[in-house]
Amino acid sequence: MSRDIETQARILDGKALAGEIRAGLARTVAAHRAAGLRAPGLAVVLVGDDPASAVYVRNKRRACLEVGISARDLDRPAATSQTALEALVDELNADPEVDGILIQMPLPAHLDAQALLDRIDPSKDVDGFHPVNAGRLLQGVRGLAPCTPLGIMALLDQAQIPIEGKRAVVIGRSNIVGKPMALMLLARNATVTICHSRTPDLAGTVREGDIVVAAVGRAELVRGDWIKPGAAVIDVGMNRDASGKLVGDVAFLEASRVAAAITPVPGGVGPMTIAMLLSNILASYERRVGLPG
Ligand code: NAD
């Protein structure tokens, strides 16, 4: 954690924390290998040739290899049928050396993405998107949870930001960020408000938050005067501004003059998401090889 000279808020350095987490995971994998166990394995299914998806897949693969997780690339042409992909998922579900299965989104329009995600064995659903895992999170039962909100909880905890009894405002209600984020904060006894595109007084509601999580996808939507002085502000957004620069959902400079702690974009939530993906793969592996998790 560092303090930027131009701002008042503490900068929550997700890049640094993710690096520490990845180093810890690498040590754990090395110890398992030294004890004679197989490497953890991720299978990544990429359909078609969307350039952004290819970059995401490459980054995930590189992150896996760095900690000793073997990554199997399953690239398929854009015209691949639903039946062929379902057969591939079945094969990966049955493969004892595959601990995690990722299907890179978006899929070509002729494919039923939800049906494919639903077909993944929930114990290999390292993205935490399967309805069984979503249900477990809802019920507070152990399972694999979505990586972005998991990474945010780790960032809040490392910075020792109090959660219990605090007002948390989550902007965005997607299944991969907003909803699971709200459930994780609720499980830690925050009083949680979920805002979305139909929330009438967004600024006024955000101003109530001791913890604000912005997961909208609108560049700098959240202004400095929306932030309660002393709040912790978590910016999930990844948007391009007019000049092509990566910016978050929060107007960083404005907000950092009011908040007590804030995540930068880039270098905040993004690196934590990948670290949590690796952590989910390792958890799945440890259960599969019979190690106490
Ligand atoms: P999404 O499009 O599925 O959901 C956006 C949500 O924002 C919706 O629930 C919608 O109701 C709400 N919303 C839209 N306009 C709004 C408005 N004007 N006021 C209030 N709420 C509004 O998006 P998502 O998948 O949850 O992702 C959100 C952002 O986070 C995107 O920028 C995405 O790129 C980014 N993201 C980053 C990471 C990461 O690792 N850093 C991971 C996932 C998503």
Tab-separated table of C-alpha atoms and ligand atoms in Angstrom:
chain	number	residue	atom	x	y	z
A	1	MET	CA	0.000	0.000	0.000
A	2	SER	CA	1.358	3.419	-0.826
A	3	ARG	CA	0.271	7.021	-0.458
A	4	ASP	CA	0.320	9.104	-3.592
A	5	ILE	CA	1.725	12.586	-3.035
A	6	GLU	CA	-0.997	14.286	-5.086
A	7	THR	CA	-3.865	12.470	-3.425
A	8	GLN	CA	-5.069	11.888	0.086
A	9	ALA	CA	-6.345	8.377	-0.294
A	10	ARG	CA	-4.310	5.289	0.328
A	11	ILE	CA	-3.795	3.503	-2.973
A	12	LEU	CA	-4.841	-0.141	-2.788
A	13	ASP	CA	-2.126	-1.758	-4.870
A	14	GLY	CA	-3.713	-4.823	-6.419
A	15	LYS	CA	-0.705	-5.468	-8.599
A	16	ALA	CA	1.570	-5.819	-5.578
A	17	LEU	CA	-0.858	-7.976	-3.595
A	18	ALA	CA	-1.546	-10.181	-6.618
A	19	GLY	CA	2.205	-10.661	-7.018
A	20	GLU	CA	2.488	-11.807	-3.402
A	21	ILE	CA	-0.450	-14.180	-3.798
A	22	ARG	CA	0.983	-15.640	-6.997
A	23	ALA	CA	4.367	-16.159	-5.330
A	24	GLY	CA	2.644	-18.000	-2.462
A	25	LEU	CA	0.713	-20.183	-4.910
A	26	ALA	CA	3.934	-20.975	-6.795
A	27	ARG	CA	5.559	-22.125	-3.541
A	28	THR	CA	2.564	-24.330	-2.741
A	29	VAL	CA	2.562	-25.907	-6.208
A	30	ALA	CA	6.328	-26.503	-5.975
A	31	ALA	CA	5.861	-28.240	-2.611
A	32	HIS	CA	3.138	-30.502	-4.056
A	33	ARG	CA	5.332	-31.378	-7.006
A	34	ALA	CA	8.289	-32.083	-4.710
A	35	ALA	CA	6.003	-34.473	-2.798
A	36	GLY	CA	5.433	-36.371	-6.062
A	37	LEU	CA	2.012	-35.040	-6.994
A	38	ARG	CA	1.010	-34.102	-10.544
A	39	ALA	CA	0.812	-30.469	-11.662
A	40	PRO	CA	-2.544	-28.684	-11.344
A	41	GLY	CA	-4.201	-28.377	-14.770
A	42	LEU	CA	-6.370	-25.760	-16.470
A	43	ALA	CA	-8.143	-26.302	-19.795
A	44	VAL	CA	-8.948	-23.144	-21.743
A	45	VAL	CA	-11.506	-23.351	-24.528
A	46	LEU	CA	-11.290	-20.531	-27.077
A	47	VAL	CA	-13.765	-20.569	-29.969
A	48	GLY	CA	-13.131	-18.337	-32.978
A	49	ASP	CA	-10.513	-15.654	-33.469
A	50	ASP	CA	-11.638	-12.620	-31.467
A	51	PRO	CA	-8.347	-10.750	-30.901
A	52	ALA	CA	-9.262	-9.461	-27.413
A	53	SER	CA	-10.206	-12.981	-26.296
A	54	ALA	CA	-6.910	-14.306	-27.648
A	55	VAL	CA	-5.048	-11.758	-25.489
A	56	TYR	CA	-7.054	-12.648	-22.356
A	57	VAL	CA	-6.431	-16.348	-22.924
A	58	ARG	CA	-2.721	-15.760	-23.466
A	59	ASN	CA	-2.485	-13.768	-20.214
A	60	LYS	CA	-4.296	-16.434	-18.217
A	61	ARG	CA	-2.097	-19.121	-19.703
A	62	ARG	CA	1.074	-17.191	-18.875
A	63	ALA	CA	-0.111	-16.587	-15.310
A	64	CYS	CA	-0.775	-20.325	-14.909
A	65	LEU	CA	2.619	-21.367	-16.202
A	66	GLU	CA	4.368	-18.896	-13.878
A	67	VAL	CA	2.966	-20.632	-10.799
A	68	GLY	CA	3.409	-24.173	-12.139
A	69	ILE	CA	-0.155	-24.841	-13.308
A	70	SER	CA	-0.224	-26.619	-16.661
A	71	ALA	CA	-2.501	-24.877	-19.150
A	72	ARG	CA	-4.033	-26.786	-22.034
A	73	ASP	CA	-5.180	-24.648	-24.965
A	74	LEU	CA	-8.232	-25.915	-26.775
A	75	ASP	CA	-8.680	-23.543	-29.696
A	76	ARG	CA	-11.619	-24.307	-31.936
A	77	PRO	CA	-12.763	-22.616	-35.171
A	78	ALA	CA	-15.643	-20.109	-35.015
A	79	ALA	CA	-17.936	-22.528	-36.872
A	80	THR	CA	-17.653	-25.278	-34.228
A	81	SER	CA	-21.060	-26.722	-33.358
A	82	GLN	CA	-22.774	-26.725	-29.981
A	83	THR	CA	-22.720	-30.534	-29.992
A	84	ALA	CA	-18.968	-30.642	-30.591
A	85	LEU	CA	-18.334	-28.187	-27.757
A	86	GLU	CA	-20.620	-30.091	-25.422
A	87	ALA	CA	-18.649	-33.246	-26.206
A	88	LEU	CA	-15.420	-31.355	-25.458
A	89	VAL	CA	-16.767	-30.181	-22.085
A	90	ASP	CA	-17.823	-33.757	-21.248
A	91	GLU	CA	-14.332	-34.986	-22.107
A	92	LEU	CA	-12.700	-32.332	-19.900
A	93	ASN	CA	-15.127	-33.046	-17.056
A	94	ALA	CA	-14.040	-36.697	-17.157
A	95	ASP	CA	-10.301	-35.971	-17.398
A	96	PRO	CA	-8.710	-36.514	-13.955
A	97	GLU	CA	-5.820	-34.163	-14.770
A	98	VAL	CA	-8.072	-31.196	-15.512
A	99	ASP	CA	-8.848	-29.187	-12.369
A	100	GLY	CA	-10.325	-26.138	-14.038
A	101	ILE	CA	-12.244	-25.487	-17.256
A	102	LEU	CA	-12.555	-22.006	-18.736
A	103	ILE	CA	-14.716	-21.215	-21.736
A	104	GLN	CA	-13.603	-17.819	-22.982
A	105	MET	CA	-16.473	-15.423	-23.589
A	106	PRO	CA	-17.952	-14.085	-25.797
A	107	LEU	CA	-18.780	-17.129	-27.903
A	108	PRO	CA	-19.926	-16.860	-31.538
A	109	ALA	CA	-23.641	-16.008	-31.748
A	110	HIS	CA	-24.805	-19.464	-32.941
A	111	LEU	CA	-23.661	-21.043	-29.668
A	112	ASP	CA	-25.627	-21.313	-26.423
A	113	ALA	CA	-23.062	-20.045	-23.913
A	114	GLN	CA	-25.212	-20.668	-20.848
A	115	ALA	CA	-25.838	-24.296	-21.795
A	116	LEU	CA	-22.079	-24.844	-22.129
A	117	LEU	CA	-21.289	-23.142	-18.814
A	118	ASP	CA	-24.018	-25.197	-17.137
A	119	ARG	CA	-22.439	-28.373	-18.483
A	120	ILE	CA	-19.089	-27.802	-16.746
A	121	ASP	CA	-18.603	-29.974	-13.656
A	122	PRO	CA	-19.170	-27.452	-10.811
A	123	SER	CA	-16.036	-28.742	-9.061
A	124	LYS	CA	-14.014	-27.620	-12.130
A	125	ASP	CA	-15.832	-24.308	-12.583
A	126	VAL	CA	-12.891	-22.115	-11.586
A	127	ASP	CA	-14.634	-18.974	-12.899
A	128	GLY	CA	-17.395	-19.610	-10.346
A	129	PHE	CA	-20.142	-18.971	-12.907
A	130	HIS	CA	-22.013	-22.307	-12.675
A	131	PRO	CA	-25.511	-22.075	-11.148
A	132	VAL	CA	-24.500	-24.624	-8.497
A	133	ASN	CA	-21.605	-22.428	-7.381
A	134	ALA	CA	-23.776	-19.291	-7.582
A	135	GLY	CA	-26.299	-21.099	-5.356
A	136	ARG	CA	-23.603	-22.116	-2.902
A	137	LEU	CA	-22.433	-18.518	-2.650
A	138	LEU	CA	-26.030	-17.397	-2.076
A	139	GLN	CA	-26.433	-19.965	0.698
A	140	GLY	CA	-23.035	-19.319	2.259
A	141	VAL	CA	-21.833	-22.853	1.488
A	142	ARG	CA	-18.276	-23.495	0.361
A	143	GLY	CA	-17.782	-23.641	-3.409
A	144	LEU	CA	-15.880	-21.936	-6.212
A	145	ALA	CA	-16.748	-18.229	-6.294
A	146	PRO	CA	-16.258	-15.607	-9.036
A	147	CYS	CA	-12.692	-14.292	-9.170
A	148	THR	CA	-13.251	-10.508	-9.367
A	149	PRO	CA	-15.277	-10.134	-6.151
A	150	LEU	CA	-12.990	-12.666	-4.422
A	151	GLY	CA	-10.029	-10.468	-5.363
A	152	ILE	CA	-11.798	-7.374	-4.019
A	153	MET	CA	-12.445	-9.076	-0.669
A	154	ALA	CA	-8.746	-9.987	-0.493
A	155	LEU	CA	-7.771	-6.370	-1.226
A	156	LEU	CA	-10.127	-5.011	1.446
A	157	ASP	CA	-8.833	-7.528	3.981
A	158	GLN	CA	-5.197	-6.869	3.275
A	159	ALA	CA	-5.792	-3.143	3.749
A	160	GLN	CA	-7.693	-3.987	6.969
A	161	ILE	CA	-10.724	-2.060	5.828
A	162	PRO	CA	-13.559	-2.832	8.244
A	163	ILE	CA	-16.570	-4.522	6.620
A	164	GLU	CA	-18.799	-5.700	9.465
A	165	GLY	CA	-21.504	-3.193	10.287
A	166	LYS	CA	-20.453	-0.872	7.439
A	167	ARG	CA	-22.627	0.420	4.628
A	168	ALA	CA	-21.506	-1.067	1.311
A	169	VAL	CA	-22.804	0.213	-2.008
A	170	VAL	CA	-22.266	-1.966	-5.081
A	171	ILE	CA	-22.970	-0.326	-8.441
A	172	GLY	CA	-23.795	-2.974	-11.039
A	173	ARG	CA	-25.750	-6.224	-10.739
A	174	SER	CA	-24.023	-8.575	-13.167
A	175	ASN	CA	-23.723	-12.255	-12.321
A	176	ILE	CA	-19.946	-12.116	-12.515
A	177	VAL	CA	-19.255	-9.000	-10.433
A	178	GLY	CA	-22.117	-7.004	-8.873
A	179	LYS	CA	-24.329	-9.768	-7.461
A	180	PRO	CA	-21.573	-12.022	-6.062
A	181	MET	CA	-19.818	-8.925	-4.685
A	182	ALA	CA	-22.955	-7.942	-2.786
A	183	LEU	CA	-23.309	-11.494	-1.405
A	184	MET	CA	-19.694	-11.602	-0.216
A	185	LEU	CA	-20.026	-8.257	1.553
A	186	LEU	CA	-23.324	-9.393	3.081
A	187	ALA	CA	-21.670	-12.611	4.304
A	188	ARG	CA	-19.188	-10.399	6.144
A	189	ASN	CA	-22.016	-8.488	7.821
A	190	ALA	CA	-21.988	-5.295	5.770
A	191	THR	CA	-25.324	-3.610	5.092
A	192	VAL	CA	-25.399	-3.809	1.315
A	193	THR	CA	-27.185	-1.729	-1.311
A	194	ILE	CA	-27.073	-2.800	-4.962
A	195	CYS	CA	-27.445	0.028	-7.498
A	196	HIS	CA	-28.065	-0.416	-11.200
A	197	SER	CA	-29.132	1.403	-14.350
A	198	ARG	CA	-32.622	2.122	-12.942
A	199	THR	CA	-31.493	3.435	-9.551
A	200	PRO	CA	-33.015	6.946	-9.347
A	201	ASP	CA	-30.591	8.829	-7.092
A	202	LEU	CA	-27.328	7.062	-7.787
A	203	ALA	CA	-25.096	9.841	-6.437
A	204	GLY	CA	-27.106	10.124	-3.221
A	205	THR	CA	-27.047	6.370	-2.665
A	206	VAL	CA	-23.323	6.051	-3.364
A	207	ARG	CA	-22.738	8.863	-0.854
A	208	GLU	CA	-24.051	6.550	1.897
A	209	GLY	CA	-21.332	3.983	1.288
A	210	ASP	CA	-18.405	3.356	3.612
A	211	ILE	CA	-17.345	0.896	0.915
A	212	VAL	CA	-18.205	1.629	-2.722
A	213	VAL	CA	-17.669	-0.936	-5.474
A	214	ALA	CA	-18.180	0.389	-8.996
A	215	ALA	CA	-18.742	-2.344	-11.609
A	216	VAL	CA	-20.612	-0.578	-14.371
A	217	GLY	CA	-18.483	-0.186	-17.474
A	218	ARG	CA	-18.991	3.609	-17.848
A	219	ALA	CA	-15.832	5.713	-17.866
A	220	GLU	CA	-15.574	7.934	-14.772
A	221	LEU	CA	-19.292	7.745	-13.992
A	222	VAL	CA	-18.665	8.022	-10.236
A	223	ARG	CA	-17.563	11.549	-9.345
A	224	GLY	CA	-15.587	12.770	-6.356
A	225	ASP	CA	-18.604	14.497	-4.782
A	226	TRP	CA	-20.484	11.166	-4.775
A	227	ILE	CA	-18.004	9.732	-2.282
A	228	LYS	CA	-18.503	9.872	1.464
A	229	PRO	CA	-15.367	11.316	3.061
A	230	GLY	CA	-13.226	8.465	4.357
A	231	ALA	CA	-14.858	5.761	2.213
A	232	ALA	CA	-13.010	2.883	0.545
A	233	VAL	CA	-13.546	2.998	-3.217
A	234	ILE	CA	-13.079	-0.082	-5.388
A	235	ASP	CA	-13.084	0.505	-9.125
A	236	VAL	CA	-13.778	-2.585	-11.230
A	237	GLY	CA	-14.410	-0.749	-14.494
A	238	MET	CA	-12.150	-1.152	-17.500
A	239	ASN	CA	-13.059	1.447	-20.099
A	240	ARG	CA	-11.209	3.302	-22.838
A	241	ASP	CA	-11.448	7.098	-22.848
A	242	ALA	CA	-11.460	9.211	-26.035
A	243	SER	CA	-7.661	9.001	-26.301
A	244	GLY	CA	-7.698	5.221	-25.880
A	245	LYS	CA	-6.374	5.301	-22.320
A	246	LEU	CA	-7.659	2.691	-19.859
A	247	VAL	CA	-9.895	4.353	-17.250
A	248	GLY	CA	-12.128	3.048	-14.525
A	249	ASP	CA	-15.747	3.734	-13.564
A	250	VAL	CA	-14.557	6.241	-10.956
A	251	ALA	CA	-13.084	9.707	-11.597
A	252	PHE	CA	-9.882	8.740	-9.820
A	253	LEU	CA	-8.307	12.107	-8.975
A	254	GLU	CA	-11.541	13.604	-7.687
A	255	ALA	CA	-12.458	10.542	-5.660
A	256	SER	CA	-8.976	10.085	-4.245
A	257	ARG	CA	-9.201	13.527	-2.625
A	258	VAL	CA	-12.239	12.408	-0.625
A	259	ALA	CA	-11.794	8.669	-0.093
A	260	ALA	CA	-9.558	7.080	2.541
A	261	ALA	CA	-8.561	4.266	0.176
A	262	ILE	CA	-8.989	3.691	-3.541
A	263	THR	CA	-7.951	1.194	-6.205
A	264	PRO	CA	-6.177	2.496	-9.310
A	265	VAL	CA	-7.038	1.460	-12.874
A	266	PRO	CA	-4.956	-0.283	-14.064
A	267	GLY	CA	-3.179	-2.047	-11.209
A	268	GLY	CA	-6.088	-2.450	-8.779
A	269	VAL	CA	-8.799	-5.045	-9.258
A	270	GLY	CA	-7.595	-6.479	-12.596
A	271	PRO	CA	-4.459	-8.273	-11.345
A	272	MET	CA	-6.400	-9.601	-8.343
A	273	THR	CA	-8.917	-11.288	-10.648
A	274	ILE	CA	-6.199	-13.397	-12.255
A	275	ALA	CA	-4.601	-14.202	-8.887
A	276	MET	CA	-7.969	-15.493	-7.635
A	277	LEU	CA	-8.426	-17.593	-10.763
A	278	LEU	CA	-5.106	-19.298	-9.984
A	279	SER	CA	-6.168	-19.694	-6.374
A	280	ASN	CA	-9.462	-21.320	-7.443
A	281	ILE	CA	-7.568	-23.735	-9.718
A	282	LEU	CA	-5.289	-24.702	-6.842
A	283	ALA	CA	-8.236	-25.199	-4.487
A	284	SER	CA	-9.946	-27.439	-7.042
A	285	TYR	CA	-6.711	-29.399	-7.552
A	286	GLU	CA	-6.118	-29.876	-3.824
A	287	ARG	CA	-9.610	-31.305	-3.393
A	288	ARG	CA	-9.150	-33.545	-6.424
A	289	VAL	CA	-5.811	-34.999	-5.287
A	290	GLY	CA	-7.172	-35.426	-1.760
A	291	LEU	CA	-5.258	-32.713	0.081
A	292	PRO	CA	-7.004	-30.952	2.938
A	293	GLY	CA	-8.017	-27.529	1.608
B	1	NAD	P1	-22.217	-5.695	-17.123
B	1	NAD	O1	-22.360	-4.865	-18.349
B	1	NAD	O2	-22.640	-7.111	-17.140
B	1	NAD	O3	-23.018	-4.989	-15.935
B	1	NAD	C1	-22.996	-3.609	-15.762
B	1	NAD	C2	-23.967	-3.252	-14.676
B	1	NAD	O4	-23.933	-1.839	-14.520
B	1	NAD	C3	-25.397	-3.641	-14.961
B	1	NAD	O5	-25.873	-4.385	-13.863
B	1	NAD	C4	-26.160	-2.314	-15.079
B	1	NAD	O6	-27.421	-2.339	-14.407
B	1	NAD	C5	-25.249	-1.350	-14.375
B	1	NAD	N1	-25.324	-0.028	-15.002
B	1	NAD	C6	-25.199	0.287	-16.306
B	1	NAD	N2	-25.292	1.604	-16.486
B	1	NAD	C7	-25.494	2.156	-15.274
B	1	NAD	C8	-25.690	3.461	-14.816
B	1	NAD	N3	-25.665	4.500	-15.647
B	1	NAD	N4	-25.863	3.650	-13.500
B	1	NAD	C9	-25.858	2.614	-12.632
B	1	NAD	N5	-25.667	1.339	-13.023
B	1	NAD	C10	-25.509	1.113	-14.328
B	1	NAD	O7	-20.710	-5.500	-16.671
B	1	NAD	P2	-19.734	-6.391	-15.765
B	1	NAD	O8	-19.361	-7.625	-16.494
B	1	NAD	O9	-20.255	-6.486	-14.369
B	1	NAD	O10	-18.444	-5.430	-15.788
B	1	NAD	C11	-18.521	-4.106	-15.309
B	1	NAD	C12	-17.201	-3.421	-15.588
B	1	NAD	O11	-16.173	-4.103	-14.913
B	1	NAD	C13	-16.780	-3.399	-17.058
B	1	NAD	O12	-16.057	-2.206	-17.294
B	1	NAD	C14	-15.848	-4.584	-17.167
B	1	NAD	O13	-14.911	-4.418	-18.207
B	1	NAD	C15	-15.193	-4.537	-15.837
B	1	NAD	N6	-14.679	-5.815	-15.346
B	1	NAD	C16	-13.416	-5.804	-14.855
B	1	NAD	C17	-12.893	-6.958	-14.316
B	1	NAD	C18	-11.520	-6.919	-13.750
B	1	NAD	O14	-10.954	-7.943	-13.491
B	1	NAD	N7	-10.970	-5.726	-13.518
B	1	NAD	C19	-13.635	-8.140	-14.299
B	1	NAD	C20	-14.938	-8.112	-14.793
B	1	NAD	C21	-15.450	-6.928	-15.310
